[in-house]
Each structure stands twice: as structure tokens, then as C-alpha cells.
Amino acid sequence: TTEIAPSVRYVEKKNGHIYKMFLDTKSKEKISNSTIPGIHEALFDKSGNSVIYRYLSNDKVISSFMATLGAPQGEFLPQNIINLSLSPEKDKFFYLVKNENGSNGTIGTFGETKRDSVFVSPFTEWLPEWTNNKGIYLTTKPSYIVNGSIFLLNTTNKTLSKVFGGVPGLTTLVNKSGTLILYGASTAKGPELAVFDINNNTTKNLNLFGLPEKCVWSTDNISVYCALPNLITGNQYPDSWYQGLISFDDYFTKINTQTGDKITIANSSNEIPVDATSLFLDKTENNLFFTNKKDYTLWGLKLK
């Protein structure tokens, strides 16, 4: 007799140990005790058995180490990778490295040593999103005093095309079908959320304040789940939030980007205030997971 129970895997920041927590009982077990202190970011492949650890070495070098559970040894990726994004199937990864001429973008595959250079640019300030099979979206790094743009990198012919731009403090979140882009724009009142329709080249304001980095697209590619601030202080976004000068107390809502309908799911101010980031859903869309930026603890929110 076997029983299938959903679980979530995570890496502990202080030592790099990997844990598995069962969602039904909340019991956890350690599945790797390989110690790498000071983990800043951890990216799992589709199997959950391979992970890329990102951390700052003692010599102030950004290190990215790829390892597989049970394998005798891992592999170091190039030093000082500034950004890294996984493919939609989580079997490949794309990373950017600065050089004296700008930056290079490279694609790798978990379990393989072959690398494919697909992007060269004189600019270095990019945020990659590999959310669908149409290509890799590259957004200029944001600031409220700078107009940003988003581009689509075709990984087959290695060409770059502009999607839209001219938006101050632009940050983006592309849906998995590559049809809609949730984006944030810096305004005098704070960061406003809107949706850009790629096929029709149209924009729809959602009349909400928030950041796309605190959202995740539903599997229907129409609705988004967002952690939105109860109170907006100041207007220098997203800079002040990234710098840790501002921390939000969020409420969670589901937004239909076609109709504009909004459903409030929970409000953290009623319990323990959280500033949610790195949101993701389970396959059934019954649970929403996120990291609390206030203390980097892992949380789950039942949706159904």
C-alpha cells in the first residue's frame, strides 16, 4: 500500500541544508546535510533533486554551485552570475554574466555540461524571465527615476525585439502563454499595477498599488494572485522596497485581468504581518506559497 502526499522542498539560508515538508501533517525531514553557509538563492529543477545554490563567497565573489542529491560531486557555474532564470519546464537555465564589453547570456541544461551562448549586449542591467516557450523576456533593471523597457529574446535565432517601454520604474511578470504582461509603474502616489496585452498592443490599468514581484499568474493565464500592501508610504518604488527601506504588510487577492474583478483571500495584518515575495502555486492551485521578506521564512496559504 502506498500513499501519495504533497510536499514542498526548500533550502535553509544559514547552512544550505535541504528539507522536505509534507503539507498534510506539516512534518519535515532533512534530505541533504551538505553545508554551504549564507545561501541567498536556491533554484530547483523539475525533479526537485538538482539545485543551483547562489551565495557570496568569502572573497566577495557571487558563486553559483549546481548539485544533485546523491551525486558524488557538483559543478560550479561561472563566477559573478548577476541573474539566473529557469525554463518553464525547469529542465534548463539561463544566466547573465558581465564582461568588459557588457554582458553575455547563456543557456545550460541540468545534468549536462554543454552551454549555449544566446545573448550579447553592451548593457548589463537586465532582469530575465523565462516563463514560456516563446523566448526569454529581458526587462531593464528598474528605478523610479528611469524609464524601463521589456524585450523578447528569441533563443533560436538569437535576436532581440522590443515588446514595450517608456515606463518609469518598470518591473514585469509575463504569463505562461506569453499573451499578457503584469507590470508595475512608478507614479507620484506609488507603484501602480497594469496589464499589457502583447497580441493587441493595449494596456489596462488595474487600479491597484503593488509590485509584480509580489504576484504569480494563475494556470488560466488570465488571473493573478498578488500580495498587495495595505498601506503605501512614499513614492520611490521599487527602489525603496528593494533596498529594504520600506516593508509592506500585505493582503492577498485574486485579480481577473480581463474583467477587473478582485477577490480578497486573506489579510496578514489580521494575524502576523508579512511582506510576501517569490510567490508560487502548487499544480492543483489549492495552495499559494511565498517567502516573508521580513525574516525570509517560508509560508503557505490555503486557497481552497
JSON list of N, CA and C in Angstrom, two decimals, residues 56-119:
[
{"chain": "A", "resi": 56, "resn": "LEU", "atom": "N", "xyz": [27.36, 34.36, -1.67]},
{"chain": "A", "resi": 56, "resn": "LEU", "atom": "CA", "xyz": [28.54, 35.23, -1.76]},
{"chain": "A", "resi": 56, "resn": "LEU", "atom": "C", "xyz": [29.70, 34.56, -1.06]},
{"chain": "A", "resi": 57, "resn": "SER", "atom": "N", "xyz": [30.79, 34.32, -1.81]},
{"chain": "A", "resi": 57, "resn": "SER", "atom": "CA", "xyz": [31.96, 33.67, -1.23]},
{"chain": "A", "resi": 57, "resn": "SER", "atom": "C", "xyz": [32.71, 34.62, -0.31]},
{"chain": "A", "resi": 58, "resn": "ASN", "atom": "N", "xyz": [33.66, 34.05, 0.42]},
{"chain": "A", "resi": 58, "resn": "ASN", "atom": "CA", "xyz": [34.45, 34.87, 1.35]},
{"chain": "A", "resi": 58, "resn": "ASN", "atom": "C", "xyz": [35.22, 35.97, 0.64]},
{"chain": "A", "resi": 59, "resn": "ASP", "atom": "N", "xyz": [35.57, 35.75, -0.63]},
{"chain": "A", "resi": 59, "resn": "ASP", "atom": "CA", "xyz": [36.31, 36.76, -1.38]},
{"chain": "A", "resi": 59, "resn": "ASP", "atom": "C", "xyz": [35.37, 37.71, -2.13]},
{"chain": "A", "resi": 60, "resn": "LYS", "atom": "N", "xyz": [34.08, 37.78, -1.69]},
{"chain": "A", "resi": 60, "resn": "LYS", "atom": "CA", "xyz": [33.07, 38.69, -2.24]},
{"chain": "A", "resi": 60, "resn": "LYS", "atom": "C", "xyz": [32.75, 38.39, -3.70]},
{"chain": "A", "resi": 61, "resn": "VAL", "atom": "N", "xyz": [32.86, 37.13, -4.07]},
{"chain": "A", "resi": 61, "resn": "VAL", "atom": "CA", "xyz": [32.50, 36.69, -5.41]},
{"chain": "A", "resi": 61, "resn": "VAL", "atom": "C", "xyz": [31.15, 36.00, -5.36]},
{"chain": "A", "resi": 62, "resn": "ILE", "atom": "N", "xyz": [30.26, 36.31, -6.31]},
{"chain": "A", "resi": 62, "resn": "ILE", "atom": "CA", "xyz": [28.98, 35.62, -6.39]},
{"chain": "A", "resi": 62, "resn": "ILE", "atom": "C", "xyz": [29.22, 34.23, -6.96]},
{"chain": "A", "resi": 63, "resn": "SER", "atom": "N", "xyz": [28.95, 33.21, -6.16]},
{"chain": "A", "resi": 63, "resn": "SER", "atom": "CA", "xyz": [29.17, 31.83, -6.58]},
{"chain": "A", "resi": 63, "resn": "SER", "atom": "C", "xyz": [27.83, 31.16, -6.87]},
{"chain": "A", "resi": 64, "resn": "SER", "atom": "N", "xyz": [27.81, 30.31, -7.89]},
{"chain": "A", "resi": 64, "resn": "SER", "atom": "CA", "xyz": [26.63, 29.52, -8.25]},
{"chain": "A", "resi": 64, "resn": "SER", "atom": "C", "xyz": [27.08, 28.07, -8.40]},
{"chain": "A", "resi": 65, "resn": "PHE", "atom": "N", "xyz": [26.60, 27.23, -7.48]},
{"chain": "A", "resi": 65, "resn": "PHE", "atom": "CA", "xyz": [27.04, 25.84, -7.44]},
{"chain": "A", "resi": 65, "resn": "PHE", "atom": "C", "xyz": [25.84, 24.93, -7.72]},
{"chain": "A", "resi": 66, "resn": "MET", "atom": "N", "xyz": [25.98, 24.05, -8.71]},
{"chain": "A", "resi": 66, "resn": "MET", "atom": "CA", "xyz": [24.91, 23.14, -9.10]},
{"chain": "A", "resi": 66, "resn": "MET", "atom": "C", "xyz": [25.22, 21.74, -8.59]},
{"chain": "A", "resi": 67, "resn": "ALA", "atom": "N", "xyz": [24.27, 21.17, -7.84]},
{"chain": "A", "resi": 67, "resn": "ALA", "atom": "CA", "xyz": [24.48, 19.85, -7.25]},
{"chain": "A", "resi": 67, "resn": "ALA", "atom": "C", "xyz": [23.21, 19.01, -7.40]},
{"chain": "A", "resi": 68, "resn": "THR", "atom": "N", "xyz": [23.40, 17.69, -7.37]},
{"chain": "A", "resi": 68, "resn": "THR", "atom": "CA", "xyz": [22.28, 16.75, -7.46]},
{"chain": "A", "resi": 68, "resn": "THR", "atom": "C", "xyz": [22.32, 15.82, -6.25]},
{"chain": "A", "resi": 69, "resn": "LEU", "atom": "N", "xyz": [21.17, 15.60, -5.65]},
{"chain": "A", "resi": 69, "resn": "LEU", "atom": "CA", "xyz": [21.10, 14.71, -4.49]},
{"chain": "A", "resi": 69, "resn": "LEU", "atom": "C", "xyz": [21.62, 13.32, -4.84]},
{"chain": "A", "resi": 70, "resn": "GLY", "atom": "N", "xyz": [22.55, 12.84, -4.04]},
{"chain": "A", "resi": 70, "resn": "GLY", "atom": "CA", "xyz": [23.11, 11.51, -4.24]},
{"chain": "A", "resi": 70, "resn": "GLY", "atom": "C", "xyz": [24.29, 11.46, -5.20]},
{"chain": "A", "resi": 71, "resn": "ALA", "atom": "N", "xyz": [24.56, 12.56, -5.91]},
{"chain": "A", "resi": 71, "resn": "ALA", "atom": "CA", "xyz": [25.69, 12.59, -6.85]},
{"chain": "A", "resi": 71, "resn": "ALA", "atom": "C", "xyz": [26.99, 12.81, -6.09]},
{"chain": "A", "resi": 72, "resn": "PRO", "atom": "N", "xyz": [28.10, 12.23, -6.56]},
{"chain": "A", "resi": 72, "resn": "PRO", "atom": "CA", "xyz": [29.36, 12.35, -5.82]},
{"chain": "A", "resi": 72, "resn": "PRO", "atom": "C", "xyz": [29.94, 13.76, -5.81]},
{"chain": "A", "resi": 73, "resn": "GLN", "atom": "N", "xyz": [29.65, 14.56, -6.84]},
{"chain": "A", "resi": 73, "resn": "GLN", "atom": "CA", "xyz": [30.19, 15.91, -6.87]},
{"chain": "A", "resi": 73, "resn": "GLN", "atom": "C", "xyz": [29.29, 16.81, -7.71]},
{"chain": "A", "resi": 74, "resn": "GLY", "atom": "N", "xyz": [29.43, 18.11, -7.48]},
{"chain": "A", "resi": 74, "resn": "GLY", "atom": "CA", "xyz": [28.65, 19.09, -8.21]},
{"chain": "A", "resi": 74, "resn": "GLY", "atom": "C", "xyz": [29.51, 19.87, -9.19]},
{"chain": "A", "resi": 75, "resn": "GLU", "atom": "N", "xyz": [28.97, 21.00, -9.65]},
{"chain": "A", "resi": 75, "resn": "GLU", "atom": "CA", "xyz": [29.66, 21.80, -10.66]},
{"chain": "A", "resi": 75, "resn": "GLU", "atom": "C", "xyz": [29.48, 23.28, -10.35]},
{"chain": "A", "resi": 76, "resn": "PHE", "atom": "N", "xyz": [30.56, 24.03, -10.42]},
{"chain": "A", "resi": 76, "resn": "PHE", "atom": "CA", "xyz": [30.48, 25.47, -10.28]},
{"chain": "A", "resi": 76, "resn": "PHE", "atom": "C", "xyz": [30.18, 26.10, -11.64]},
{"chain": "A", "resi": 77, "resn": "LEU", "atom": "N", "xyz": [29.17, 26.96, -11.69]},
{"chain": "A", "resi": 77, "resn": "LEU", "atom": "CA", "xyz": [28.92, 27.77, -12.87]},
{"chain": "A", "resi": 77, "resn": "LEU", "atom": "C", "xyz": [29.87, 28.96, -12.85]},
{"chain": "A", "resi": 78, "resn": "PRO", "atom": "N", "xyz": [29.94, 29.76, -13.92]},
{"chain": "A", "resi": 78, "resn": "PRO", "atom": "CA", "xyz": [30.86, 30.90, -13.93]},
{"chain": "A", "resi": 78, "resn": "PRO", "atom": "C", "xyz": [30.64, 31.84, -12.74]},
{"chain": "A", "resi": 79, "resn": "GLN", "atom": "N", "xyz": [31.70, 32.49, -12.31]},
{"chain": "A", "resi": 79, "resn": "GLN", "atom": "CA", "xyz": [31.61, 33.41, -11.19]},
{"chain": "A", "resi": 79, "resn": "GLN", "atom": "C", "xyz": [30.84, 34.67, -11.58]},
{"chain": "A", "resi": 80, "resn": "ASN", "atom": "N", "xyz": [30.25, 35.30, -10.55]},
{"chain": "A", "resi": 80, "resn": "ASN", "atom": "CA", "xyz": [29.57, 36.59, -10.68]},
{"chain": "A", "resi": 80, "resn": "ASN", "atom": "C", "xyz": [28.44, 36.58, -11.72]},
{"chain": "A", "resi": 81, "resn": "ILE", "atom": "N", "xyz": [27.64, 35.51, -11.68]},
{"chain": "A", "resi": 81, "resn": "ILE", "atom": "CA", "xyz": [26.40, 35.50, -12.46]},
{"chain": "A", "resi": 81, "resn": "ILE", "atom": "C", "xyz": [25.45, 36.51, -11.81]},
{"chain": "A", "resi": 82, "resn": "ILE", "atom": "N", "xyz": [25.02, 37.52, -12.58]},
{"chain": "A", "resi": 82, "resn": "ILE", "atom": "CA", "xyz": [24.23, 38.59, -11.99]},
{"chain": "A", "resi": 82, "resn": "ILE", "atom": "C", "xyz": [22.75, 38.21, -11.87]},
{"chain": "A", "resi": 83, "resn": "ASN", "atom": "N", "xyz": [22.26, 37.38, -12.78]},
{"chain": "A", "resi": 83, "resn": "ASN", "atom": "CA", "xyz": [20.87, 36.93, -12.72]},
{"chain": "A", "resi": 83, "resn": "ASN", "atom": "C", "xyz": [20.75, 35.55, -13.35]},
{"chain": "A", "resi": 84, "resn": "LEU", "atom": "N", "xyz": [19.80, 34.76, -12.83]},
{"chain": "A", "resi": 84, "resn": "LEU", "atom": "CA", "xyz": [19.61, 33.41, -13.32]},
{"chain": "A", "resi": 84, "resn": "LEU", "atom": "C", "xyz": [18.11, 33.09, -13.31]},
{"chain": "A", "resi": 85, "resn": "SER", "atom": "N", "xyz": [17.62, 32.48, -14.40]},
{"chain": "A", "resi": 85, "resn": "SER", "atom": "CA", "xyz": [16.20, 32.15, -14.51]},
{"chain": "A", "resi": 85, "resn": "SER", "atom": "C", "xyz": [16.05, 30.74, -15.07]},
{"chain": "A", "resi": 86, "resn": "LEU", "atom": "N", "xyz": [15.05, 30.00, -14.55]},
{"chain": "A", "resi": 86, "resn": "LEU", "atom": "CA", "xyz": [14.79, 28.64, -15.02]},
{"chain": "A", "resi": 86, "resn": "LEU", "atom": "C", "xyz": [13.79, 28.66, -16.18]},
{"chain": "A", "resi": 87, "resn": "SER", "atom": "N", "xyz": [13.88, 27.63, -17.04]},
{"chain": "A", "resi": 87, "resn": "SER", "atom": "CA", "xyz": [12.94, 27.48, -18.15]},
{"chain": "A", "resi": 87, "resn": "SER", "atom": "C", "xyz": [11.57, 27.07, -17.62]},
{"chain": "A", "resi": 88, "resn": "PRO", "atom": "N", "xyz": [10.50, 27.18, -18.44]},
{"chain": "A", "resi": 88, "resn": "PRO", "atom": "CA", "xyz": [9.16, 26.80, -17.97]},
{"chain": "A", "resi": 88, "resn": "PRO", "atom": "C", "xyz": [9.08, 25.37, -17.47]},
{"chain": "A", "resi": 89, "resn": "GLU", "atom": "N", "xyz": [9.81, 24.44, -18.11]},
{"chain": "A", "resi": 89, "resn": "GLU", "atom": "CA", "xyz": [9.80, 23.04, -17.69]},
{"chain": "A", "resi": 89, "resn": "GLU", "atom": "C", "xyz": [10.80, 22.77, -16.57]},
{"chain": "A", "resi": 90, "resn": "LYS", "atom": "N", "xyz": [11.58, 23.79, -16.21]},
{"chain": "A", "resi": 90, "resn": "LYS", "atom": "CA", "xyz": [12.59, 23.68, -15.15]},
{"chain": "A", "resi": 90, "resn": "LYS", "atom": "C", "xyz": [13.64, 22.60, -15.45]},
{"chain": "A", "resi": 91, "resn": "ASP", "atom": "N", "xyz": [13.93, 22.39, -16.73]},
{"chain": "A", "resi": 91, "resn": "ASP", "atom": "CA", "xyz": [14.99, 21.46, -17.09]},
{"chain": "A", "resi": 91, "resn": "ASP", "atom": "C", "xyz": [16.22, 22.21, -17.61]},
{"chain": "A", "resi": 92, "resn": "LYS", "atom": "N", "xyz": [16.07, 23.51, -17.89]},
{"chain": "A", "resi": 92, "resn": "LYS", "atom": "CA", "xyz": [17.18, 24.34, -18.37]},
{"chain": "A", "resi": 92, "resn": "LYS", "atom": "C", "xyz": [17.25, 25.62, -17.54]},
{"chain": "A", "resi": 93, "resn": "PHE", "atom": "N", "xyz": [18.34, 26.36, -17.73]},
{"chain": "A", "resi": 93, "resn": "PHE", "atom": "CA", "xyz": [18.51, 27.62, -17.01]},
{"chain": "A", "resi": 93, "resn": "PHE", "atom": "C", "xyz": [19.25, 28.62, -17.90]},
{"chain": "A", "resi": 94, "resn": "PHE", "atom": "N", "xyz": [18.96, 29.88, -17.68]},
{"chain": "A", "resi": 94, "resn": "PHE", "atom": "CA", "xyz": [19.58, 30.98, -18.43]},
{"chain": "A", "resi": 94, "resn": "PHE", "atom": "C", "xyz": [20.26, 31.90, -17.43]},
{"chain": "A", "resi": 95, "resn": "TYR", "atom": "N", "xyz": [21.53, 32.25, -17.70]},
{"chain": "A", "resi": 95, "resn": "TYR", "atom": "CA", "xyz": [22.22, 33.15, -16.78]},
{"chain": "A", "resi": 95, "resn": "TYR", "atom": "C", "xyz": [22.96, 34.25, -17.52]},
{"chain": "A", "resi": 96, "resn": "LEU", "atom": "N", "xyz": [23.13, 35.38, -16.82]},
{"chain": "A", "resi": 96, "resn": "LEU", "atom": "CA", "xyz": [23.81, 36.56, -17.36]},
{"chain": "A", "resi": 96, "resn": "LEU", "atom": "C", "xyz": [25.09, 36.81, -16.58]},
{"chain": "A", "resi": 97, "resn": "VAL", "atom": "N", "xyz": [26.16, 37.08, -17.32]},
{"chain": "A", "resi": 97, "resn": "VAL", "atom": "CA", "xyz": [27.46, 37.39, -16.73]},
{"chain": "A", "resi": 97, "resn": "VAL", "atom": "C", "xyz": [27.99, 38.68, -17.35]},
{"chain": "A", "resi": 98, "resn": "LYS", "atom": "N", "xyz": [28.46, 39.58, -16.50]},
{"chain": "A", "resi": 98, "resn": "LYS", "atom": "CA", "xyz": [29.07, 40.82, -17.00]},
{"chain": "A", "resi": 98, "resn": "LYS", "atom": "C", "xyz": [30.47, 40.54, -17.54]},
{"chain": "A", "resi": 99, "resn": "ASN", "atom": "N", "xyz": [30.85, 41.32, -18.54]},
{"chain": "A", "resi": 99, "resn": "ASN", "atom": "CA", "xyz": [32.23, 41.29, -19.03]},
{"chain": "A", "resi": 99, "resn": "ASN", "atom": "C", "xyz": [32.63, 42.70, -19.40]},
{"chain": "A", "resi": 100, "resn": "GLU", "atom": "N", "xyz": [33.84, 42.85, -19.93]},
{"chain": "A", "resi": 100, "resn": "GLU", "atom": "CA", "xyz": [34.34, 44.19, -20.22]},
{"chain": "A", "resi": 100, "resn": "GLU", "atom": "C", "xyz": [33.58, 44.87, -21.35]},
{"chain": "A", "resi": 101, "resn": "ASN", "atom": "N", "xyz": [32.84, 44.09, -22.16]},
{"chain": "A", "resi": 101, "resn": "ASN", "atom": "CA", "xyz": [32.09, 44.66, -23.26]},
{"chain": "A", "resi": 101, "resn": "ASN", "atom": "C", "xyz": [30.60, 44.79, -22.98]},
{"chain": "A", "resi": 102, "resn": "GLY", "atom": "N", "xyz": [30.15, 44.38, -21.79]},
{"chain": "A", "resi": 102, "resn": "GLY", "atom": "CA", "xyz": [28.73, 44.43, -21.46]},
{"chain": "A", "resi": 102, "resn": "GLY", "atom": "C", "xyz": [28.32, 43.18, -20.71]},
{"chain": "A", "resi": 103, "resn": "SER", "atom": "N", "xyz": [27.46, 42.36, -21.33]},
{"chain": "A", "resi": 103, "resn": "SER", "atom": "CA", "xyz": [27.01, 41.14, -20.67]},
{"chain": "A", "resi": 103, "resn": "SER", "atom": "C", "xyz": [26.74, 40.05, -21.70]},
{"chain": "A", "resi": 104, "resn": "ASN", "atom": "N", "xyz": [26.88, 38.80, -21.25]},
{"chain": "A", "resi": 104, "resn": "ASN", "atom": "CA", "xyz": [26.59, 37.62, -22.08]},
{"chain": "A", "resi": 104, "resn": "ASN", "atom": "C", "xyz": [25.49, 36.80, -21.42]},
{"chain": "A", "resi": 105, "resn": "GLY", "atom": "N", "xyz": [24.60, 36.24, -22.25]},
{"chain": "A", "resi": 105, "resn": "GLY", "atom": "CA", "xyz": [23.56, 35.36, -21.76]},
{"chain": "A", "resi": 105, "resn": "GLY", "atom": "C", "xyz": [23.77, 33.95, -22.27]},
{"chain": "A", "resi": 106, "resn": "THR", "atom": "N", "xyz": [23.68, 32.96, -21.39]},
{"chain": "A", "resi": 106, "resn": "THR", "atom": "CA", "xyz": [24.00, 31.58, -21.73]},
{"chain": "A", "resi": 106, "resn": "THR", "atom": "C", "xyz": [22.90, 30.66, -21.22]},
{"chain": "A", "resi": 107, "resn": "ILE", "atom": "N", "xyz": [22.60, 29.61, -22.01]},
{"chain": "A", "resi": 107, "resn": "ILE", "atom": "CA", "xyz": [21.63, 28.59, -21.61]},
{"chain": "A", "resi": 107, "resn": "ILE", "atom": "C", "xyz": [22.36, 27.30, -21.28]},
{"chain": "A", "resi": 108, "resn": "GLY", "atom": "N", "xyz": [21.98, 26.70, -20.17]},
{"chain": "A", "resi": 108, "resn": "GLY", "atom": "CA", "xyz": [22.52, 25.40, -19.77]},
{"chain": "A", "resi": 108, "resn": "GLY", "atom": "C", "xyz": [21.38, 24.44, -19.47]},
{"chain": "A", "resi": 109, "resn": "THR", "atom": "N", "xyz": [21.71, 23.15, -19.38]},
{"chain": "A", "resi": 109, "resn": "THR", "atom": "CA", "xyz": [20.73, 22.12, -19.07]},
{"chain": "A", "resi": 109, "resn": "THR", "atom": "C", "xyz": [21.17, 21.36, -17.83]},
{"chain": "A", "resi": 110, "resn": "PHE", "atom": "N", "xyz": [20.23, 21.12, -16.91]},
{"chain": "A", "resi": 110, "resn": "PHE", "atom": "CA", "xyz": [20.55, 20.34, -15.72]},
{"chain": "A", "resi": 110, "resn": "PHE", "atom": "C", "xyz": [21.05, 18.96, -16.13]},
{"chain": "A", "resi": 111, "resn": "GLY", "atom": "N", "xyz": [22.14, 18.52, -15.53]},
{"chain": "A", "resi": 111, "resn": "GLY", "atom": "CA", "xyz": [22.69, 17.20, -15.81]},
{"chain": "A", "resi": 111, "resn": "GLY", "atom": "C", "xyz": [23.63, 17.17, -17.00]},
{"chain": "A", "resi": 112, "resn": "GLU", "atom": "N", "xyz": [23.82, 18.31, -17.68]},
{"chain": "A", "resi": 112, "resn": "GLU", "atom": "CA", "xyz": [24.72, 18.36, -18.83]},
{"chain": "A", "resi": 112, "resn": "GLU", "atom": "C", "xyz": [25.74, 19.48, -18.65]},
{"chain": "A", "resi": 113, "resn": "THR", "atom": "N", "xyz": [26.88, 19.33, -19.29]},
{"chain": "A", "resi": 113, "resn": "THR", "atom": "CA", "xyz": [27.93, 20.34, -19.18]},
{"chain": "A", "resi": 113, "resn": "THR", "atom": "C", "xyz": [27.95, 21.29, -20.38]},
{"chain": "A", "resi": 114, "resn": "LYS", "atom": "N", "xyz": [27.21, 20.96, -21.43]},
{"chain": "A", "resi": 114, "resn": "LYS", "atom": "CA", "xyz": [27.19, 21.81, -22.62]},
{"chain": "A", "resi": 114, "resn": "LYS", "atom": "C", "xyz": [26.47, 23.12, -22.33]},
{"chain": "A", "resi": 115, "resn": "ARG", "atom": "N", "xyz": [27.00, 24.22, -22.84]},
{"chain": "A", "resi": 115, "resn": "ARG", "atom": "CA", "xyz": [26.42, 25.55, -22.68]},
{"chain": "A", "resi": 115, "resn": "ARG", "atom": "C", "xyz": [26.26, 26.20, -24.06]},
{"chain": "A", "resi": 116, "resn": "ASP", "atom": "N", "xyz": [25.20, 27.01, -24.19]},
{"chain": "A", "resi": 116, "resn": "ASP", "atom": "CA", "xyz": [24.91, 27.67, -25.47]},
{"chain": "A", "resi": 116, "resn": "ASP", "atom": "C", "xyz": [24.78, 29.17, -25.24]},
{"chain": "A", "resi": 117, "resn": "SER", "atom": "N", "xyz": [25.69, 29.95, -25.83]},
{"chain": "A", "resi": 117, "resn": "SER", "atom": "CA", "xyz": [25.62, 31.40, -25.73]},
{"chain": "A", "resi": 117, "resn": "SER", "atom": "C", "xyz": [24.55, 31.93, -26.68]},
{"chain": "A", "resi": 118, "resn": "VAL", "atom": "N", "xyz": [23.56, 32.66, -26.13]},
{"chain": "A", "resi": 118, "resn": "VAL", "atom": "CA", "xyz": [22.42, 33.10, -26.94]},
{"chain": "A", "resi": 118, "resn": "VAL", "atom": "C", "xyz": [22.22, 34.60, -26.92]},
{"chain": "A", "resi": 119, "resn": "PHE", "atom": "N", "xyz": [23.00, 35.33, -26.13]},
{"chain": "A", "resi": 119, "resn": "PHE", "atom": "CA", "xyz": [22.74, 36.75, -25.96]},
{"chain": "A", "resi": 119, "resn": "PHE", "atom": "C", "xyz": [24.02, 37.50, -25.67]}
]
